[in-house]
């Protein structure tokens, strides 16, 4: 694998590393990405399903989509990219993994501190009384109901909804303070997450993008590594941690 000159030294020498992942990091686990080939689900646009309007219009349809995703994620396993990111977390004094994904695969791979910008498909929220329920398997009834009787929703951030303050602040702080930023498997379309790599760049960080195709990040990244995250991340990391050739 041909790496940009200096990439390994920058990654080896860093103390503060920030990683932003998107749906592409879970693609090799068999979890469909949000855009790209996945496209629609039963003819419905995910952008509409992942919205309050879509939920209000047909909560059962939206919950059938989420349960379908829960079933696929439940059957999936973390891939080598998830595992490598868990290894990286243990290696650096200052490491922040920020994900746009709601699948929980980073935690299943052993990452201990994950900033979930868009929430979790494994948590339900009651819009009426705010009750939060963590689940570890796909929902049975669709739509699930709260003890108060109201219809629960997935505890994820839908389009047009405000991001959760604490994770958002943590993500922006990590991006502004890191020395190396990895952007892995994201189309860099969804804001404010997509602003993180450019914030890192403007704050002086070395930006490495890992994606199977170029994105808006590629234009300013210091290194664009074109390929599958499950192959490239372990390959890079093995060279970083191996003793430098004399
Ligand atoms: C908000 C949870 C404001 C649900 C998701 C400018 C500034 C601020 C906001 C906006 C703005 N412009 C527009 C907006 C609004 C909107 C937005 O960004 N729209 C986009 C479409 C233009 N943003 C919002 O609505 C956000 N909220 O800004 O609120 C506000 C302020 C005050 C008061 C009220 C509101 C909320 C956004 C969160 C939406 N929720 N998910 C769920 O998952 O069910 S977003 C959804 O997209 C997923 O989380 C997904 O992860 C995310 C981002 O997509 P990616 O992860 O990048 O996935 P994608 O499929 O697009 O791409 C996959 C990539 O992987 C590709 O590049 C592919 O090439 C690559 N790949 C594939 N295989 C591999 C691979 N790479 C490596 N290896 C492989 N093997």
Tab-separated table of C-alpha atoms and ligand atoms in Angstrom:
chain	number	residue	atom	x	y	z
A	1	UNK	CA	0.000	0.000	0.000
A	2	UNK	CA	1.462	3.326	-1.100
A	3	UNK	CA	1.105	5.885	1.710
A	4	UNK	CA	1.627	9.621	1.497
A	5	UNK	CA	5.157	10.437	2.676
A	6	UNK	CA	4.966	11.561	6.252
A	7	UNK	CA	1.607	9.940	7.013
A	8	UNK	CA	3.085	7.228	9.214
A	9	UNK	CA	5.288	9.714	11.072
A	10	UNK	CA	2.326	12.028	11.705
A	11	UNK	CA	0.138	9.181	12.929
A	12	UNK	CA	2.970	7.667	15.005
A	13	UNK	CA	3.956	11.008	16.516
A	14	UNK	CA	0.468	12.221	17.409
A	15	UNK	CA	-0.794	12.353	20.985
A	16	UNK	CA	-4.310	13.562	20.137
A	17	UNK	CA	-6.204	11.709	17.398
A	18	UNK	CA	-9.840	12.204	16.378
A	19	UNK	CA	-11.744	9.791	14.147
A	20	UNK	CA	-15.078	10.496	12.423
A	21	UNK	CA	-16.851	7.426	11.082
A	22	UNK	CA	-19.891	7.104	8.869
A	23	UNK	CA	-22.000	4.279	7.532
A	24	UNK	CA	-19.134	3.089	5.299
A	25	UNK	CA	-17.208	1.736	8.299
A	26	UNK	CA	-20.040	-0.770	8.857
A	27	UNK	CA	-20.488	-1.679	5.180
A	28	UNK	CA	-18.149	-4.697	5.409
A	29	UNK	CA	-20.218	-5.953	8.331
A	30	UNK	CA	-23.153	-6.174	5.936
A	31	UNK	CA	-24.921	-3.103	7.315
A	32	UNK	CA	-26.263	-1.053	4.420
A	33	UNK	CA	-24.994	2.494	4.050
A	34	UNK	CA	-27.399	5.358	4.159
A	35	UNK	CA	-26.880	6.457	0.544
A	36	UNK	CA	-25.061	4.856	-2.332
A	37	UNK	CA	-26.221	1.450	-3.560
A	38	UNK	CA	-28.590	0.977	-0.617
A	39	UNK	CA	-30.844	3.650	-2.024
A	40	UNK	CA	-34.400	3.055	-0.899
A	41	UNK	CA	-36.034	0.529	1.439
A	42	UNK	CA	-39.195	-1.096	0.062
A	43	UNK	CA	-39.387	1.932	-2.248
A	44	UNK	CA	-39.219	4.455	0.622
A	45	UNK	CA	-36.534	7.166	0.870
A	46	UNK	CA	-34.471	6.804	4.075
A	47	UNK	CA	-34.260	10.584	4.240
A	48	UNK	CA	-38.038	10.664	4.671
A	49	UNK	CA	-38.188	7.676	7.018
A	50	UNK	CA	-35.501	9.233	9.261
A	51	UNK	CA	-37.591	12.330	9.989
A	52	UNK	CA	-40.315	13.438	12.404
A	53	UNK	CA	-42.618	14.083	9.449
A	54	UNK	CA	-42.125	10.550	8.193
A	55	UNK	CA	-42.703	9.147	11.676
A	56	UNK	CA	-45.811	11.248	12.263
A	57	UNK	CA	-47.187	10.199	8.873
A	58	UNK	CA	-46.726	6.480	9.482
A	59	UNK	CA	-45.057	5.389	12.744
A	60	UNK	CA	-45.604	1.720	11.940
A	61	UNK	CA	-43.828	2.012	8.567
A	62	UNK	CA	-40.895	3.854	10.155
A	63	UNK	CA	-40.679	1.286	12.933
A	64	UNK	CA	-40.760	-1.570	10.395
A	65	UNK	CA	-37.706	0.086	8.765
A	66	UNK	CA	-35.911	0.462	12.090
A	67	UNK	CA	-36.757	-3.091	13.137
A	68	UNK	CA	-35.422	-4.327	9.732
A	69	UNK	CA	-32.182	-2.397	10.398
A	70	UNK	CA	-32.024	-3.711	13.987
A	71	UNK	CA	-32.360	-7.273	12.689
A	72	UNK	CA	-29.538	-6.787	10.166
A	73	UNK	CA	-27.283	-5.118	12.722
A	74	UNK	CA	-28.113	-7.755	15.367
A	75	UNK	CA	-26.968	-10.443	12.892
A	76	UNK	CA	-23.858	-8.467	11.902
A	77	UNK	CA	-20.436	-8.531	13.515
A	78	UNK	CA	-17.909	-5.710	13.855
A	79	UNK	CA	-15.357	-5.831	11.052
A	80	UNK	CA	-11.586	-5.257	11.015
A	81	UNK	CA	-12.069	-1.497	10.761
A	82	UNK	CA	-14.079	-1.421	14.011
A	83	UNK	CA	-11.499	-3.644	15.694
A	84	UNK	CA	-8.593	-1.460	14.545
A	85	UNK	CA	-10.288	1.673	15.892
A	86	UNK	CA	-10.667	-0.059	19.264
A	87	UNK	CA	-6.920	-0.838	19.187
A	88	UNK	CA	-6.132	2.777	18.302
A	89	UNK	CA	-8.160	4.020	21.273
A	90	UNK	CA	-5.960	2.009	23.625
A	91	UNK	CA	-2.773	3.318	22.014
A	92	UNK	CA	-3.241	7.092	22.256
A	93	UNK	CA	-3.436	9.234	25.386
A	94	UNK	CA	-5.905	11.528	23.635
A	95	UNK	CA	-8.229	9.624	21.318
A	96	UNK	CA	-11.799	10.543	20.379
A	97	UNK	CA	-13.987	8.312	18.208
A	98	UNK	CA	-16.974	10.224	16.844
A	99	UNK	CA	-19.550	8.264	14.893
A	100	UNK	CA	-22.591	9.210	12.839
A	101	UNK	CA	-23.692	5.598	12.972
A	102	UNK	CA	-26.441	4.409	15.251
A	103	UNK	CA	-25.579	0.689	14.964
A	104	UNK	CA	-23.473	0.267	18.109
A	105	UNK	CA	-20.812	-1.763	16.273
A	106	UNK	CA	-17.923	0.344	17.614
A	107	UNK	CA	-18.871	-0.571	21.190
A	108	UNK	CA	-19.302	-4.229	20.221
A	109	UNK	CA	-15.759	-4.101	18.773
A	110	UNK	CA	-14.402	-2.946	22.136
A	111	UNK	CA	-14.260	0.829	21.722
A	112	UNK	CA	-14.894	2.075	25.259
A	113	UNK	CA	-15.651	5.720	24.600
A	114	UNK	CA	-17.734	6.463	21.502
A	115	UNK	CA	-19.313	9.845	20.779
A	116	UNK	CA	-22.616	8.888	19.114
A	117	UNK	CA	-23.584	12.080	17.314
A	118	UNK	CA	-26.812	10.683	15.869
A	119	UNK	CA	-27.948	8.559	18.800
A	120	UNK	CA	-28.491	4.809	18.949
A	121	UNK	CA	-30.840	2.371	17.245
A	122	UNK	CA	-30.590	0.332	20.480
A	123	UNK	CA	-32.311	2.975	22.602
A	124	UNK	CA	-36.018	3.925	22.596
A	125	UNK	CA	-37.345	7.275	23.738
A	126	UNK	CA	-40.861	8.230	24.799
A	127	UNK	CA	-41.820	11.630	23.329
A	128	UNK	CA	-44.495	12.018	26.035
A	129	UNK	CA	-42.554	11.463	29.274
A	130	UNK	CA	-38.939	11.254	28.061
A	131	UNK	CA	-38.500	7.664	29.250
A	132	UNK	CA	-35.377	6.050	27.756
A	133	UNK	CA	-35.202	2.288	27.283
A	134	UNK	CA	-31.980	0.517	26.261
A	135	UNK	CA	-32.612	-2.666	24.232
A	136	UNK	CA	-30.206	-5.398	23.180
A	137	UNK	CA	-32.287	-7.040	20.463
A	138	UNK	CA	-34.777	-5.936	17.783
A	139	UNK	CA	-38.121	-4.676	19.056
A	140	UNK	CA	-40.943	-7.214	19.134
A	141	UNK	CA	-44.018	-5.039	18.809
A	142	UNK	CA	-44.173	-2.322	16.160
A	143	UNK	CA	-44.542	0.439	17.148
A	144	UNK	CA	-43.215	-0.143	20.697
A	145	UNK	CA	-45.182	1.500	23.492
A	146	UNK	CA	-44.083	3.281	26.611
A	147	UNK	CA	-45.387	2.339	30.070
A	148	UNK	CA	-47.361	5.579	29.843
A	149	UNK	CA	-49.087	4.229	26.733
A	150	UNK	CA	-47.482	6.598	24.215
A	151	UNK	CA	-45.769	5.363	21.047
A	152	UNK	CA	-42.003	5.314	21.523
A	153	UNK	CA	-39.476	6.448	18.889
A	154	UNK	CA	-35.894	5.395	18.199
A	155	UNK	CA	-33.531	7.580	20.241
A	156	UNK	CA	-31.745	8.828	17.134
A	157	UNK	CA	-31.340	12.333	15.669
A	158	UNK	CA	-33.604	12.728	12.658
A	159	UNK	CA	-33.083	15.231	9.854
A	160	UNK	CA	-34.095	18.684	10.981
A	161	UNK	CA	-33.606	17.775	14.650
A	162	UNK	CA	-31.086	19.442	16.933
A	163	UNK	CA	-28.025	17.391	17.767
A	164	UNK	CA	-27.511	16.355	21.419
A	165	UNK	CA	-25.443	19.134	23.044
A	166	UNK	CA	-22.907	17.076	25.007
A	167	UNK	CA	-21.792	14.746	22.184
A	168	UNK	CA	-21.723	17.655	19.727
A	169	UNK	CA	-19.525	19.788	21.983
A	170	UNK	CA	-17.201	16.840	22.635
A	171	UNK	CA	-16.895	16.160	18.912
A	172	UNK	CA	-16.135	19.774	17.994
A	173	UNK	CA	-13.609	20.088	20.823
A	174	UNK	CA	-11.827	16.896	19.741
A	175	UNK	CA	-11.755	18.013	16.104
A	176	UNK	CA	-10.366	21.438	17.024
A	177	UNK	CA	-7.651	20.014	19.305
A	178	UNK	CA	-6.496	16.894	17.478
A	179	UNK	CA	-3.194	16.564	15.640
A	180	UNK	CA	-4.497	13.862	13.291
A	181	UNK	CA	-8.088	13.454	12.061
A	182	UNK	CA	-9.265	10.289	10.317
A	183	UNK	CA	-12.490	10.524	8.296
A	184	UNK	CA	-13.588	6.955	7.608
A	185	UNK	CA	-16.524	5.851	5.445
A	186	UNK	CA	-18.529	9.031	5.361
A	187	UNK	CA	-19.990	10.822	2.351
A	188	UNK	CA	-19.480	14.104	4.251
A	189	UNK	CA	-22.951	15.303	3.261
A	190	UNK	CA	-24.708	15.406	6.639
A	191	UNK	CA	-24.060	18.448	8.828
A	192	UNK	CA	-22.928	19.390	11.378
A	193	UNK	CA	-20.888	16.110	11.445
A	194	UNK	CA	-19.454	16.825	7.998
A	195	UNK	CA	-17.913	20.041	9.352
A	196	UNK	CA	-15.613	18.159	11.733
A	197	UNK	CA	-12.802	17.167	9.333
A	198	UNK	CA	-12.579	20.690	7.889
A	199	UNK	CA	-12.513	22.135	11.412
A	200	UNK	CA	-9.621	19.797	12.213
A	201	UNK	CA	-7.829	20.846	9.030
A	202	UNK	CA	-8.260	24.549	9.745
A	203	UNK	CA	-6.995	23.931	13.276
A	204	UNK	CA	-3.742	22.489	11.915
A	205	UNK	CA	-4.467	18.773	12.015
A	206	UNK	CA	-3.230	16.262	9.461
A	207	UNK	CA	-6.356	14.846	7.810
A	208	UNK	CA	-6.499	11.261	6.533
A	209	UNK	CA	-9.579	10.136	4.601
A	210	UNK	CA	-10.422	6.462	4.063
A	211	UNK	CA	-13.213	5.881	1.547
A	212	UNK	CA	-13.973	3.773	-1.522
A	213	UNK	CA	-14.685	6.953	-3.479
A	214	UNK	CA	-13.785	10.642	-3.254
A	215	UNK	CA	-15.940	12.947	-1.132
A	216	UNK	CA	-15.840	16.718	-0.374
A	217	UNK	CA	-13.201	15.875	2.258
A	218	UNK	CA	-10.844	14.519	-0.423
A	219	UNK	CA	-10.277	18.039	-1.758
A	220	UNK	CA	-8.519	19.162	1.425
A	221	UNK	CA	-7.368	15.932	3.046
A	222	UNK	CA	-3.609	15.530	3.459
A	223	UNK	CA	-4.026	11.874	2.480
A	224	UNK	CA	-6.935	10.257	0.641
A	225	UNK	CA	-6.682	6.459	0.879
A	226	UNK	CA	-9.059	4.950	-1.651
A	227	UNK	CA	-10.260	1.559	-0.532
A	228	UNK	CA	-12.312	-0.388	1.975
A	229	UNK	CA	-11.961	0.636	5.592
A	230	UNK	CA	-11.819	-3.001	6.714
A	231	UNK	CA	-8.690	-3.453	4.625
A	232	UNK	CA	-6.968	-0.069	4.788
A	233	UNK	CA	-7.309	0.747	8.484
A	234	UNK	CA	-5.712	-2.527	9.700
A	235	UNK	CA	-2.981	-2.143	7.047
A	236	UNK	CA	-2.142	1.409	8.105
A	237	UNK	CA	-2.275	0.555	11.789
A	238	UNK	CA	0.019	-2.458	11.431
A	239	UNK	CA	2.637	-0.199	9.835
A	240	UNK	CA	2.197	2.461	12.506
A	241	UNK	CA	2.696	0.096	15.423
A	242	UNK	CA	5.428	-1.992	13.827
A	243	UNK	CA	8.913	-0.864	14.873
A	244	UNK	CA	10.241	1.575	12.296
A	245	UNK	CA	12.575	-0.035	9.782
A	246	UNK	CA	16.121	0.873	10.718
B	1	LIG	C1	-29.403	19.772	12.313
B	1	LIG	C2	-29.764	9.077	12.326
B	1	LIG	C3	-30.171	21.880	12.994
B	1	LIG	C4	-31.012	8.442	11.892
B	1	LIG	C5	-28.932	10.613	10.629
B	1	LIG	C6	-25.930	22.872	7.296
B	1	LIG	C7	-25.727	23.022	8.649
B	1	LIG	C8	-26.551	22.382	9.573
B	1	LIG	C9	-27.585	21.545	9.134
B	1	LIG	C10	-27.781	21.392	7.786
B	1	LIG	C11	-26.970	22.052	6.881
B	1	LIG	N1	-27.416	21.726	5.650
B	1	LIG	C12	-28.457	20.868	5.761
B	1	LIG	C13	-28.711	20.653	7.048
B	1	LIG	C14	-29.764	19.778	7.567
B	1	LIG	C15	-29.328	18.319	7.717
B	1	LIG	C16	-28.350	17.848	6.691
B	1	LIG	O1	-27.154	17.856	6.913
B	1	LIG	N2	-28.877	17.435	5.556
B	1	LIG	C17	-28.019	16.916	4.504
B	1	LIG	C18	-28.715	15.740	3.835
B	1	LIG	C19	-27.702	18.037	3.558
B	1	LIG	N3	-28.778	18.130	9.025
B	1	LIG	C20	-29.624	17.857	10.028
B	1	LIG	O2	-30.831	17.832	9.891
B	1	LIG	C21	-29.002	17.591	11.396
B	1	LIG	N4	-29.650	18.457	12.339
B	1	LIG	O3	-28.577	20.272	11.609
B	1	LIG	O4	-30.219	20.464	13.149
B	1	LIG	C22	-31.098	22.440	13.981
B	1	LIG	C23	-30.661	23.485	14.774
B	1	LIG	C24	-31.532	24.043	15.692
B	1	LIG	C25	-32.819	23.524	15.837
B	1	LIG	C26	-33.239	22.443	15.057
B	1	LIG	C27	-32.378	21.895	14.107
B	1	LIG	C28	-29.279	16.175	11.852
B	1	LIG	C29	-28.546	15.210	10.964
B	1	LIG	C30	-28.687	13.785	11.532
B	1	LIG	C31	-29.577	12.966	10.631
B	1	LIG	N5	-29.610	11.584	11.125
B	1	LIG	N6	-28.981	9.366	11.136
B	1	LIG	C32	-30.776	7.038	11.427
B	1	LIG	O5	-29.625	6.627	11.184
B	1	LIG	O6	-31.789	6.322	11.316
B	1	LIG	S1	-27.918	10.932	9.326
B	1	LIG	C33	-27.515	9.548	8.455
B	1	LIG	O7	-26.550	10.014	7.522
B	1	LIG	C34	-26.796	8.445	9.212
B	1	LIG	O8	-26.498	8.740	10.566
B	1	LIG	C35	-25.477	8.357	8.445
B	1	LIG	O9	-24.467	7.846	9.191
B	1	LIG	C36	-25.324	9.802	8.158
B	1	LIG	C37	-24.245	10.332	7.318
B	1	LIG	O10	-24.106	9.550	6.226
B	1	LIG	P1	-22.792	8.663	6.115
B	1	LIG	O11	-22.501	8.076	7.435
B	1	LIG	O12	-21.733	9.479	5.491
B	1	LIG	O13	-23.307	7.517	5.205
B	1	LIG	P2	-23.538	7.531	3.632
B	1	LIG	O14	-24.347	6.344	3.311
B	1	LIG	O15	-24.005	8.885	3.196
B	1	LIG	O16	-22.073	7.368	3.005
B	1	LIG	C38	-21.342	6.172	3.221
B	1	LIG	C39	-19.926	6.456	2.767
B	1	LIG	O17	-19.135	5.308	3.005
B	1	LIG	C40	-19.819	6.747	1.269
B	1	LIG	O18	-18.945	7.848	1.080
B	1	LIG	C41	-19.200	5.468	0.696
B	1	LIG	O19	-18.369	5.748	-0.413
B	1	LIG	C42	-18.376	4.998	1.853
B	1	LIG	N7	-18.127	3.552	1.905
B	1	LIG	C43	-18.946	2.545	1.550
B	1	LIG	N8	-18.356	1.353	1.812
B	1	LIG	C44	-17.147	1.636	2.361
B	1	LIG	C45	-16.998	3.034	2.422
B	1	LIG	N9	-15.887	3.621	2.919
B	1	LIG	C46	-14.903	2.810	3.365
B	1	LIG	N10	-14.979	1.466	3.348
B	1	LIG	C47	-16.078	0.852	2.852
B	1	LIG	N11	-16.127	-0.507	2.837
